[in-house]
mmCIF file of C-alpha atoms and ligand atoms in Angstrom:
data_model
loop_
_atom_site.group_PDB
_atom_site.id
_atom_site.type_symbol
_atom_site.label_atom_id
_atom_site.label_comp_id
_atom_site.label_asym_id
_atom_site.label_seq_id
_atom_site.Cartn_x
_atom_site.Cartn_y
_atom_site.Cartn_z
ATOM 1 C CA MET A 922 5.752 14.796 -1.921
ATOM 2 C CA THR A 923 5.435 17.456 -4.269
ATOM 3 C CA HIS A 924 4.493 16.611 -8.018
ATOM 4 C CA GLY A 925 2.983 19.482 -10.787
ATOM 5 C CA ASP A 926 2.115 18.987 -14.166
ATOM 6 C CA ASN A 927 5.546 18.413 -15.396
ATOM 7 C CA ASP A 928 6.810 15.856 -12.599
ATOM 8 C CA PRO A 929 3.136 13.385 -12.584
ATOM 9 C CA PHE A 930 4.569 11.015 -11.029
ATOM 10 C CA GLU A 931 6.679 12.580 -8.321
ATOM 11 C CA LEU A 932 9.812 10.552 -9.940
ATOM 12 C CA GLU A 933 12.397 11.884 -8.152
ATOM 13 C CA ALA A 934 11.232 10.854 -4.172
ATOM 14 C CA MET A 935 9.621 7.056 -6.291
ATOM 15 C CA ILE A 936 13.359 6.448 -6.975
ATOM 16 C CA ALA A 937 14.863 7.183 -4.079
ATOM 17 C CA LEU A 938 11.329 5.523 -2.251
ATOM 18 C CA ARG A 939 13.265 3.076 -5.125
ATOM 19 C CA GLN A 940 15.950 2.792 -3.848
ATOM 20 C CA ASP A 941 15.556 2.286 -0.524
ATOM 21 C CA LEU A 942 13.649 0.032 -0.515
ATOM 22 C CA HIS A 943 16.396 -1.976 -2.324
ATOM 23 C CA ALA A 944 18.478 -1.677 0.894
ATOM 24 C CA HIS A 945 15.889 -2.471 3.522
ATOM 25 C CA PRO A 946 14.484 -5.822 1.155
ATOM 26 C CA GLU A 947 12.036 -8.038 3.509
ATOM 27 C CA LEU A 948 11.467 -11.711 2.601
ATOM 28 C CA GLY A 949 7.473 -13.048 2.005
ATOM 29 C CA PHE A 950 5.319 -12.485 4.186
ATOM 30 C CA GLU A 951 8.260 -10.370 5.566
ATOM 31 C CA GLU A 952 7.248 -7.015 4.352
ATOM 32 C CA VAL A 953 6.373 -5.087 7.948
ATOM 33 C CA ARG A 954 8.609 -2.498 6.609
ATOM 34 C CA THR A 955 7.428 -2.222 3.106
ATOM 35 C CA SER A 956 4.374 -2.807 3.671
ATOM 36 C CA GLN A 957 3.821 0.047 6.142
ATOM 37 C CA ILE A 958 5.540 2.750 3.539
ATOM 38 C CA VAL A 959 2.584 1.381 1.740
ATOM 39 C CA ALA A 960 -0.247 1.931 3.147
ATOM 40 C CA ASP A 961 1.047 5.453 4.407
ATOM 41 C CA LEU A 962 1.575 6.827 1.309
ATOM 42 C CA LEU A 963 -1.317 4.896 -0.356
ATOM 43 C CA ALA A 964 -3.026 6.876 2.573
ATOM 44 C CA GLU A 965 -1.626 9.594 2.864
ATOM 45 C CA ALA A 966 -3.186 10.507 -0.858
ATOM 46 C CA GLY A 967 -6.235 9.932 -0.026
ATOM 47 C CA ILE A 968 -6.694 5.920 -1.265
ATOM 48 C CA GLU A 969 -8.703 3.890 0.971
ATOM 49 C CA VAL A 970 -6.435 1.521 2.428
ATOM 50 C CA HIS A 971 -6.948 -2.576 3.394
ATOM 51 C CA ARG A 972 -4.537 -3.916 5.507
ATOM 52 C CA GLY A 973 -4.050 -7.778 6.320
ATOM 53 C CA LEU A 974 -4.887 -9.571 3.585
ATOM 54 C CA GLY A 975 -2.219 -12.866 3.334
ATOM 55 C CA LYS A 976 -0.708 -11.383 6.070
ATOM 56 C CA THR A 977 1.575 -8.618 5.008
ATOM 57 C CA GLY A 978 -0.460 -7.515 1.982
ATOM 58 C CA VAL A 979 -1.986 -4.596 1.506
ATOM 59 C CA VAL A 980 -5.051 -3.490 -0.936
ATOM 60 C CA GLY A 981 -5.371 0.212 -1.665
ATOM 61 C CA THR A 982 -9.048 0.500 -3.514
ATOM 62 C CA LEU A 983 -9.633 4.779 -5.605
ATOM 63 C CA ARG A 984 -13.378 4.532 -6.784
ATOM 64 C CA VAL A 985 -14.264 7.130 -8.966
ATOM 65 C CA GLY A 986 -18.143 8.824 -10.971
ATOM 66 C CA GLY A 987 -20.432 5.658 -10.815
ATOM 67 C CA GLY A 988 -18.558 3.477 -13.577
ATOM 68 C CA THR A 989 -19.548 -0.267 -11.768
ATOM 69 C CA ARG A 990 -16.651 -1.595 -13.602
ATOM 70 C CA SER A 991 -13.974 -3.097 -11.665
ATOM 71 C CA ILE A 992 -10.082 -3.382 -12.167
ATOM 72 C CA ALA A 993 -6.870 -4.976 -9.759
ATOM 73 C CA LEU A 994 -3.191 -4.251 -9.991
ATOM 74 C CA ARG A 995 -0.928 -6.161 -9.168
ATOM 75 C CA ALA A 996 2.494 -5.254 -7.524
ATOM 76 C CA ASP A 997 4.729 -7.847 -5.625
ATOM 77 C CA MET A 998 7.215 -6.446 -2.988
ATOM 78 C CA ASP A 999 8.994 -9.629 -1.415
ATOM 79 C CA ALA A 1000 12.858 -10.189 -1.697
ATOM 80 C CA LEU A 1001 14.676 -13.192 -1.814
ATOM 81 C CA ALA A 1002 17.207 -15.334 0.185
ATOM 82 C CA MET A 1003 20.042 -14.936 -1.370
ATOM 83 C CA PRO A 1004 23.433 -12.145 -1.005
ATOM 84 C CA GLU A 1005 23.675 -8.852 -2.601
ATOM 85 C CA LEU A 1006 27.555 -8.993 -4.548
ATOM 86 C CA GLY A 1007 26.609 -5.700 -6.579
ATOM 87 C CA GLU A 1008 28.241 -2.507 -5.242
ATOM 88 C CA VAL A 1009 25.656 0.049 -6.063
ATOM 89 C CA ALA A 1010 25.355 3.125 -2.711
ATOM 90 C CA TYR A 1011 21.861 1.324 -2.056
ATOM 91 C CA LYS A 1012 23.619 -1.525 -1.612
ATOM 92 C CA SER A 1013 21.176 -3.981 0.606
ATOM 93 C CA GLY A 1014 21.635 -3.626 4.246
ATOM 94 C CA THR A 1015 20.214 -7.303 5.286
ATOM 95 C CA PRO A 1016 22.155 -10.717 5.007
ATOM 96 C CA ASN A 1017 21.687 -12.753 2.433
ATOM 97 C CA THR A 1018 17.980 -10.406 1.352
ATOM 98 C CA MET A 1019 18.678 -8.732 -1.850
ATOM 99 C CA HIS A 1020 15.516 -7.314 -4.468
ATOM 100 C CA ALA A 1021 16.973 -9.206 -7.194
ATOM 101 C CA CYS A 1022 13.795 -10.176 -9.146
ATOM 102 C CA GLY A 1023 13.075 -6.164 -8.936
ATOM 103 C CA HIS A 1024 9.574 -5.980 -7.070
ATOM 104 C CA ASP A 1025 11.098 -3.365 -5.439
ATOM 105 C CA GLY A 1026 10.561 -0.957 -9.318
ATOM 106 C CA HIS A 1027 6.858 -3.139 -8.940
ATOM 107 C CA THR A 1028 5.894 -1.657 -5.808
ATOM 108 C CA VAL A 1029 6.888 2.194 -6.326
ATOM 109 C CA MET A 1030 5.664 2.345 -10.210
ATOM 110 C CA LEU A 1031 2.762 1.104 -8.894
ATOM 111 C CA LEU A 1032 2.452 3.033 -5.596
ATOM 112 C CA ALA A 1033 3.407 6.607 -8.732
ATOM 113 C CA ALA A 1034 0.513 4.822 -10.856
ATOM 114 C CA ALA A 1035 -1.836 4.948 -8.013
ATOM 115 C CA ARG A 1036 -1.240 8.327 -6.132
ATOM 116 C CA HIS A 1037 -1.197 9.927 -9.875
ATOM 117 C CA LEU A 1038 -4.626 8.454 -9.964
ATOM 118 C CA ALA A 1039 -5.905 9.580 -7.298
ATOM 119 C CA ARG A 1040 -4.893 13.369 -7.837
ATOM 120 C CA THR A 1041 -6.094 13.637 -11.768
ATOM 121 C CA ARG A 1042 -9.949 10.921 -11.115
ATOM 122 C CA GLN A 1043 -9.420 10.670 -15.362
ATOM 123 C CA PHE A 1044 -11.606 7.582 -15.008
ATOM 124 C CA SER A 1045 -15.667 6.273 -13.096
ATOM 125 C CA GLY A 1046 -15.330 3.171 -12.108
ATOM 126 C CA THR A 1047 -12.836 1.063 -9.113
ATOM 127 C CA VAL A 1048 -9.716 0.414 -9.072
ATOM 128 C CA HIS A 1049 -7.725 -1.942 -6.222
ATOM 129 C CA PHE A 1050 -3.717 -2.184 -6.040
ATOM 130 C CA ILE A 1051 -3.402 -5.011 -5.163
ATOM 131 C CA PHE A 1052 0.391 -4.841 -3.165
ATOM 132 C CA GLN A 1053 1.415 -8.523 -2.461
ATOM 133 C CA PRO A 1054 3.533 -10.056 -0.928
ATOM 134 C CA ALA A 1055 5.673 -13.733 -1.423
ATOM 135 C CA GLU A 1056 5.430 -13.805 -4.684
ATOM 136 C CA GLU A 1057 9.007 -15.859 -4.946
ATOM 137 C CA GLY A 1058 7.339 -19.253 -3.769
ATOM 138 C CA ARG A 1059 6.420 -17.925 -0.339
ATOM 139 C CA GLY A 1060 2.188 -18.899 -1.548
ATOM 140 C CA GLY A 1061 1.614 -14.700 -1.257
ATOM 141 C CA ALA A 1062 -1.042 -14.797 -3.978
ATOM 142 C CA LYS A 1063 -3.165 -17.833 -2.203
ATOM 143 C CA ALA A 1064 -2.545 -15.986 0.788
ATOM 144 C CA MET A 1065 -4.423 -13.047 -0.236
ATOM 145 C CA LEU A 1066 -7.165 -14.905 -1.805
ATOM 146 C CA GLU A 1067 -7.640 -17.534 1.150
ATOM 147 C CA ASP A 1068 -8.406 -14.160 3.242
ATOM 148 C CA GLY A 1069 -11.123 -13.772 0.464
ATOM 149 C CA PHE A 1070 -9.948 -10.262 -1.261
ATOM 150 C CA LEU A 1071 -11.709 -11.711 -4.666
ATOM 151 C CA GLU A 1072 -15.231 -12.039 -2.155
ATOM 152 C CA ARG A 1073 -13.917 -8.502 -0.492
ATOM 153 C CA PHE A 1074 -13.008 -6.907 -4.056
ATOM 154 C CA PRO A 1075 -15.082 -8.212 -7.088
ATOM 155 C CA ILE A 1076 -12.842 -7.289 -10.192
ATOM 156 C CA ASP A 1077 -13.854 -7.706 -13.898
ATOM 157 C CA ALA A 1078 -10.109 -7.723 -14.420
ATOM 158 C CA VAL A 1079 -6.755 -7.915 -13.426
ATOM 159 C CA TYR A 1080 -3.294 -7.105 -14.071
ATOM 160 C CA GLY A 1081 0.058 -7.579 -13.183
ATOM 161 C CA LEU A 1082 3.912 -6.254 -15.611
ATOM 162 C CA HIS A 1083 6.959 -7.867 -14.580
ATOM 163 C CA ASN A 1084 10.305 -5.545 -15.188
ATOM 164 C CA MET A 1085 12.594 -7.534 -18.241
ATOM 165 C CA PRO A 1086 16.173 -6.883 -18.864
ATOM 166 C CA GLY A 1087 16.955 -6.926 -22.343
ATOM 167 C CA LEU A 1088 14.426 -4.904 -23.168
ATOM 168 C CA ALA A 1089 14.447 -0.868 -23.300
ATOM 169 C CA THR A 1090 13.694 0.740 -20.051
ATOM 170 C CA ASN A 1091 10.134 2.521 -22.511
ATOM 171 C CA GLU A 1092 9.968 -1.013 -23.482
ATOM 172 C CA MET A 1093 6.962 -3.195 -23.571
ATOM 173 C CA ALA A 1094 6.439 -6.237 -24.080
ATOM 174 C CA VAL A 1095 2.399 -7.583 -24.994
ATOM 175 C CA VAL A 1096 1.321 -10.900 -25.559
ATOM 176 C CA ALA A 1097 -1.802 -13.003 -25.537
ATOM 177 C CA GLY A 1098 -2.194 -16.274 -25.018
ATOM 178 C CA PRO A 1099 1.072 -18.550 -22.073
ATOM 179 C CA GLN A 1100 3.050 -16.244 -20.758
ATOM 180 C CA LEU A 1101 4.361 -18.689 -17.801
ATOM 181 C CA ALA A 1102 4.534 -21.927 -17.488
ATOM 182 C CA SER A 1103 2.578 -24.332 -14.498
ATOM 183 C CA SER A 1104 5.527 -24.715 -11.494
ATOM 184 C CA ASP A 1105 4.732 -27.971 -9.798
ATOM 185 C CA SER A 1106 6.640 -30.527 -7.785
ATOM 186 C CA TRP A 1107 5.769 -34.520 -7.496
ATOM 187 C CA GLU A 1108 7.595 -36.679 -5.328
ATOM 188 C CA VAL A 1109 7.607 -40.757 -6.078
ATOM 189 C CA THR A 1110 8.766 -43.634 -3.678
ATOM 190 C CA PHE A 1111 9.626 -46.996 -4.671
ATOM 191 C CA HIS A 1112 8.748 -49.142 -0.845
ATOM 192 C CA GLY A 1113 11.013 -52.326 -2.204
ATOM 193 C CA VAL A 1114 12.349 -55.251 0.482
ATOM 194 C CA GLY A 1115 16.060 -54.186 1.143
ATOM 195 C CA THR A 1116 18.356 -57.086 1.407
ATOM 196 C CA HIS A 1117 21.452 -58.051 1.242
ATOM 197 C CA GLY A 1118 23.283 -56.828 -2.098
ATOM 198 C CA ALA A 1119 24.785 -60.063 -2.579
ATOM 199 C CA LYS A 1120 20.943 -61.185 -2.803
ATOM 200 C CA PRO A 1121 19.139 -59.257 -4.372
ATOM 201 C CA HIS A 1122 16.905 -62.760 -5.248
ATOM 202 C CA LEU A 1123 16.052 -62.728 -1.958
ATOM 203 C CA GLY A 1124 14.419 -58.773 -1.271
ATOM 204 C CA ARG A 1125 11.954 -55.993 -4.179
ATOM 205 C CA ASP A 1126 14.862 -53.904 -6.010
ATOM 206 C CA ALA A 1127 14.194 -50.244 -5.406
ATOM 207 C CA MET A 1128 16.859 -49.421 -7.348
ATOM 208 C CA THR A 1129 16.907 -50.729 -9.933
ATOM 209 C CA ALA A 1130 12.502 -49.753 -10.008
ATOM 210 C CA ALA A 1131 14.268 -46.270 -9.441
ATOM 211 C CA ALA A 1132 16.496 -46.659 -12.577
ATOM 212 C CA HIS A 1133 13.736 -47.407 -15.059
ATOM 213 C CA PHE A 1134 11.227 -44.760 -13.562
ATOM 214 C CA LEU A 1135 14.329 -42.137 -14.117
ATOM 215 C CA THR A 1136 14.028 -42.660 -17.719
ATOM 216 C CA ALA A 1137 10.737 -43.706 -18.529
ATOM 217 C CA ILE A 1138 9.393 -40.086 -17.416
ATOM 218 C CA HIS A 1139 11.281 -38.648 -20.446
ATOM 219 C CA THR A 1140 7.862 -40.194 -22.354
ATOM 220 C CA VAL A 1141 5.947 -38.942 -20.897
ATOM 221 C CA VAL A 1142 7.067 -35.667 -23.133
ATOM 222 C CA ALA A 1143 7.632 -37.226 -26.217
ATOM 223 C CA ARG A 1144 4.492 -39.837 -26.264
ATOM 224 C CA VAL A 1145 2.241 -38.359 -24.313
ATOM 225 C CA VAL A 1146 1.373 -34.520 -24.864
ATOM 226 C CA ASP A 1147 1.140 -33.091 -27.691
ATOM 227 C CA PRO A 1148 4.151 -32.744 -30.140
ATOM 228 C CA LEU A 1149 2.505 -28.315 -30.426
ATOM 229 C CA GLN A 1150 2.048 -28.493 -26.613
ATOM 230 C CA PRO A 1151 5.329 -27.251 -24.173
ATOM 231 C CA ALA A 1152 5.704 -29.035 -20.923
ATOM 232 C CA VAL A 1153 9.041 -29.987 -19.457
ATOM 233 C CA VAL A 1154 9.795 -32.807 -16.858
ATOM 234 C CA SER A 1155 12.569 -32.520 -14.584
ATOM 235 C CA ALA A 1156 13.703 -35.374 -12.243
ATOM 236 C CA CYS A 1157 15.883 -32.952 -10.040
ATOM 237 C CA ALA A 1158 16.820 -35.278 -6.277
ATOM 238 C CA ILE A 1159 16.960 -38.583 -5.340
ATOM 239 C CA SER A 1160 18.078 -40.342 -1.906
ATOM 240 C CA GLY A 1161 18.856 -44.059 -1.194
ATOM 241 C CA GLY A 1162 20.796 -45.691 0.747
ATOM 242 C CA ASP A 1163 23.671 -45.177 2.281
ATOM 243 C CA PHE A 1164 27.343 -45.138 0.506
ATOM 244 C CA ARG A 1165 29.161 -45.853 3.789
ATOM 245 C CA ALA A 1166 27.075 -49.446 3.059
ATOM 246 C CA LEU A 1167 27.314 -50.542 -0.648
ATOM 247 C CA ASN A 1168 25.942 -54.239 0.669
ATOM 248 C CA VAL A 1169 23.691 -52.869 1.311
ATOM 249 C CA ILE A 1170 20.511 -52.849 -1.063
ATOM 250 C CA PRO A 1171 18.146 -49.929 0.313
ATOM 251 C CA ASP A 1172 14.312 -50.725 1.298
ATOM 252 C CA ASP A 1173 12.846 -47.483 -0.306
ATOM 253 C CA VAL A 1174 14.261 -44.748 -2.894
ATOM 254 C CA ARG A 1175 12.821 -41.153 -3.124
ATOM 255 C CA ILE A 1176 12.712 -39.359 -5.951
ATOM 256 C CA GLY A 1177 11.801 -35.869 -6.690
ATOM 257 C CA GLY A 1178 11.609 -33.276 -9.198
ATOM 258 C CA THR A 1179 8.459 -30.454 -11.148
ATOM 259 C CA ALA A 1180 6.685 -30.723 -14.388
ATOM 260 C CA ARG A 1181 6.055 -26.624 -16.061
ATOM 261 C CA ALA A 1182 3.022 -26.262 -18.899
ATOM 262 C CA TYR A 1183 1.440 -23.932 -20.008
ATOM 263 C CA THR A 1184 -2.320 -25.575 -20.006
ATOM 264 C CA ALA A 1185 -5.095 -26.610 -17.865
ATOM 265 C CA THR A 1186 -4.724 -30.209 -19.964
ATOM 266 C CA VAL A 1187 -1.467 -30.859 -19.929
ATOM 267 C CA ARG A 1188 -0.883 -29.852 -16.610
ATOM 268 C CA ASP A 1189 -3.771 -33.448 -16.125
ATOM 269 C CA GLN A 1190 -1.775 -35.714 -17.559
ATOM 270 C CA LEU A 1191 1.776 -34.734 -16.396
ATOM 271 C CA GLU A 1192 -0.513 -35.161 -12.775
ATOM 272 C CA ALA A 1193 -1.641 -38.912 -13.933
ATOM 273 C CA GLU A 1194 1.306 -39.976 -16.549
ATOM 274 C CA ILE A 1195 4.063 -39.494 -13.528
ATOM 275 C CA GLY A 1196 1.700 -41.625 -11.211
ATOM 276 C CA LYS A 1197 0.964 -43.916 -13.431
ATOM 277 C CA LEU A 1198 4.730 -44.604 -14.587
ATOM 278 C CA ALA A 1199 5.879 -44.849 -10.847
ATOM 279 C CA GLN A 1200 2.492 -47.409 -10.088
ATOM 280 C CA GLY A 1201 2.753 -49.765 -13.699
ATOM 281 C CA ILE A 1202 6.958 -49.943 -12.924
ATOM 282 C CA ALA A 1203 6.912 -50.456 -9.711
ATOM 283 C CA GLY A 1204 4.135 -53.183 -10.469
ATOM 284 C CA THR A 1205 6.376 -54.443 -13.090
ATOM 285 C CA PHE A 1206 9.782 -54.933 -10.087
ATOM 286 C CA GLY A 1207 6.592 -55.925 -7.595
ATOM 287 C CA LEU A 1208 6.966 -53.447 -5.303
ATOM 288 C CA ARG A 1209 5.078 -50.905 -3.725
ATOM 289 C CA ALA A 1210 5.092 -46.635 -4.894
ATOM 290 C CA SER A 1211 3.413 -43.738 -3.298
ATOM 291 C CA TYR A 1212 3.120 -40.608 -5.329
ATOM 292 C CA SER A 1213 2.314 -37.072 -4.782
ATOM 293 C CA PHE A 1214 2.061 -34.235 -7.002
ATOM 294 C CA MET A 1215 1.958 -30.249 -5.133
ATOM 295 C CA ARG A 1216 -0.188 -27.982 -7.164
ATOM 296 C CA ARG A 1217 2.376 -25.099 -6.848
ATOM 297 C CA ILE A 1218 1.803 -22.346 -9.621
ATOM 298 C CA PRO A 1219 -1.225 -22.389 -12.344
ATOM 299 C CA PRO A 1220 -0.100 -20.866 -15.375
ATOM 300 C CA VAL A 1221 0.112 -17.340 -16.065
ATOM 301 C CA VAL A 1222 -2.411 -17.163 -19.879
ATOM 302 C CA ASN A 1223 -3.267 -14.309 -20.801
ATOM 303 C CA ASP A 1224 -7.219 -12.764 -21.625
ATOM 304 C CA ALA A 1225 -7.230 -11.977 -25.106
ATOM 305 C CA GLY A 1226 -9.560 -9.193 -24.078
ATOM 306 C CA SER A 1227 -7.844 -8.041 -21.375
ATOM 307 C CA THR A 1228 -4.228 -7.741 -23.708
ATOM 308 C CA ALA A 1229 -6.006 -6.363 -26.106
ATOM 309 C CA ALA A 1230 -6.368 -3.118 -23.506
ATOM 310 C CA ALA A 1231 -3.521 -3.795 -22.244
ATOM 311 C CA LEU A 1232 -1.830 -3.408 -25.612
ATOM 312 C CA ALA A 1233 -3.024 -0.123 -26.064
ATOM 313 C CA ALA A 1234 -2.058 1.478 -22.963
ATOM 314 C CA ALA A 1235 1.246 0.025 -23.487
ATOM 315 C CA ARG A 1236 1.650 2.111 -26.508
ATOM 316 C CA ALA A 1237 0.352 5.158 -25.309
ATOM 317 C CA ALA A 1238 2.541 4.316 -22.370
ATOM 318 C CA THR A 1239 5.300 3.986 -24.359
ATOM 319 C CA GLY A 1240 4.689 6.152 -28.222
ATOM 320 C CA LYS A 1241 6.082 3.181 -29.576
ATOM 321 C CA PRO A 1242 5.183 -0.806 -31.045
ATOM 322 C CA VAL A 1243 5.344 -2.714 -28.099
ATOM 323 C CA VAL A 1244 6.923 -5.729 -29.041
ATOM 324 C CA THR A 1245 3.885 -9.323 -28.914
ATOM 325 C CA ASP A 1246 6.168 -11.816 -30.702
ATOM 326 C CA PHE A 1247 7.685 -12.837 -26.848
ATOM 327 C CA PRO A 1248 8.677 -16.472 -26.287
ATOM 328 C CA PRO A 1249 6.733 -17.566 -23.385
ATOM 329 C CA SER A 1250 8.897 -18.246 -19.965
ATOM 330 C CA THR A 1251 9.325 -21.666 -18.027
ATOM 331 C CA ALA A 1252 9.169 -19.747 -14.657
ATOM 332 C CA GLY A 1253 6.658 -19.424 -12.855
ATOM 333 C CA ASP A 1254 4.290 -16.263 -11.437
ATOM 334 C CA ASP A 1255 1.975 -16.373 -8.687
ATOM 335 C CA PHE A 1256 -0.071 -13.132 -10.391
ATOM 336 C CA ALA A 1257 -1.482 -16.856 -11.985
ATOM 337 C CA GLU A 1258 -3.691 -17.461 -8.744
ATOM 338 C CA PHE A 1259 -5.331 -13.903 -9.721
ATOM 339 C CA GLY A 1260 -5.768 -14.182 -13.655
ATOM 340 C CA GLY A 1261 -7.039 -18.557 -13.369
ATOM 341 C CA ARG A 1262 -9.611 -17.056 -11.997
ATOM 342 C CA VAL A 1263 -10.866 -13.601 -13.613
ATOM 343 C CA PRO A 1264 -9.317 -12.889 -17.523
ATOM 344 C CA GLY A 1265 -6.357 -10.709 -16.803
ATOM 345 C CA CYS A 1266 -3.067 -9.425 -18.630
ATOM 346 C CA TYR A 1267 0.784 -9.735 -17.666
ATOM 347 C CA VAL A 1268 3.386 -7.894 -19.420
ATOM 348 C CA TRP A 1269 7.041 -7.339 -19.612
ATOM 349 C CA LEU A 1270 8.396 -3.540 -19.005
ATOM 350 C CA GLY A 1271 11.735 -3.105 -19.918
ATOM 351 C CA ASN A 1272 14.271 -2.800 -17.267
ATOM 352 C CA GLY A 1273 17.085 -1.770 -20.161
ATOM 353 C CA PRO A 1274 20.303 -3.841 -20.963
ATOM 354 C CA ALA A 1275 21.119 -6.704 -18.026
ATOM 355 C CA VAL A 1276 24.281 -5.011 -16.452
ATOM 356 C CA ASP A 1277 27.215 -7.472 -16.449
ATOM 357 C CA GLY A 1278 24.698 -10.594 -17.708
ATOM 358 C CA ALA A 1279 22.991 -9.631 -14.441
ATOM 359 C CA LEU A 1280 19.728 -10.930 -15.487
ATOM 360 C CA HIS A 1281 16.032 -12.251 -12.610
ATOM 361 C CA HIS A 1282 17.852 -13.747 -9.094
ATOM 362 C CA ASN A 1283 21.174 -12.845 -10.001
ATOM 363 C CA SER A 1284 23.606 -11.492 -7.433
ATOM 364 C CA ARG A 1285 23.923 -8.512 -9.272
ATOM 365 C CA TYR A 1286 20.599 -7.632 -10.116
ATOM 366 C CA ASP A 1287 18.824 -4.005 -9.850
ATOM 367 C CA PHE A 1288 15.919 -2.605 -11.463
ATOM 368 C CA ASN A 1289 16.117 0.534 -13.479
ATOM 369 C CA ASP A 1290 15.342 3.618 -11.813
ATOM 370 C CA ALA A 1291 14.268 5.359 -15.703
ATOM 371 C CA ALA A 1292 11.997 3.020 -16.507
ATOM 372 C CA ILE A 1293 9.232 3.981 -13.087
ATOM 373 C CA ALA A 1294 8.064 6.354 -15.705
ATOM 374 C CA THR A 1295 7.012 3.945 -18.327
ATOM 375 C CA GLY A 1296 5.598 1.841 -15.297
ATOM 376 C CA ALA A 1297 3.998 3.864 -13.902
ATOM 377 C CA ARG A 1298 2.980 6.041 -16.950
ATOM 378 C CA TYR A 1299 1.331 2.031 -18.226
ATOM 379 C CA TRP A 1300 -0.499 1.448 -15.371
ATOM 380 C CA THR A 1301 -2.392 4.630 -15.376
ATOM 381 C CA THR A 1302 -3.235 4.649 -18.984
ATOM 382 C CA LEU A 1303 -4.953 1.282 -18.334
ATOM 383 C CA VAL A 1304 -6.900 2.697 -16.256
ATOM 384 C CA GLU A 1305 -8.004 5.482 -17.941
ATOM 385 C CA HIS A 1306 -8.800 3.385 -20.754
ATOM 386 C CA GLU A 1307 -10.425 0.362 -18.415
ATOM 387 C CA LEU A 1308 -12.372 2.296 -16.688
ATOM 388 C CA ARG A 1309 -13.528 4.974 -19.192
HETATM 389 ZN ZN1 ZN B 1869 11.796 -13.862 -9.118
HETATM 390 ZN ZN1 ZN B 1870 10.055 -11.323 -9.607
#
């Protein structure tokens, strides 16, 4: 790869690489080809490479000067299990697998920045480049932490970035506080006593309990959570009985759903209150309920100090005002696993207009290569500011 003063980020090669990754997408924990390319390009630049964290995860470490401060920059590498329906020249060659969230771009921007920093070395301290597997619901960040990421690579701050259609490719949004919601799942099963549909008095009707529960769960957000705190409780699946047996009241009815919040307090409330309603309603109707709440992803909450550093870097990288009132999203990102343990900041980088209305996870979505330079410049500026 070539580079020079007027091409600090090897743009031509990096755009080609981005399109190559797009054509060869890999699902979470299966990023074998992608992580090999990442490891090779880091090593070629003289960056220390650590592999095998979270199966396919890669960490690159660059130490310069005597600075004792240490930060991590994180990119995700995985694609989604969905078909690509757009007609780009570098369309996915893997059936039902597609980079529909732009993680191909995230990987390349962090690589471009890492290689640039390894050449220019205008900072003092340690930077760890995290190439995380399996962001899309498969628990890649957690897997890296379970493999000892924080013990092996102690850090003072961690930074994340996601592309965002609707903002220009030289535009960024950096906001302190909640950015993305926690994303948890819950399940309730009402265990009744099945009986003949004509003789309900001889059983304990789990159907009726389920019906009361389904309306009652909306009182958690309406009556328990502080009205000034956002929260979502949704029931998304229900099963019980059989349409071929409409004269049978079943023993059990099972209900499952999602719960979203932006603070630990509200998250705890959702967990406790959904269970309390399930148990209370089961008691009212004389049956039993089992309840489980699966904590999947914590909320992403940007730390004030890290956000100030990110904001300064974003201003310098874009040369224009940074959006500071971008609304939080009820989606989740497991960057929260890092950001919940170490002060951090997660920012948005513009992906240009939504082409044909395609947003994240749409079968025609594509990362915009015009954003690579801005993203790489943001990462390098952040390191140079953070590790002076
Ligand atoms: Zn996604
Ligand atoms: Zn994503």
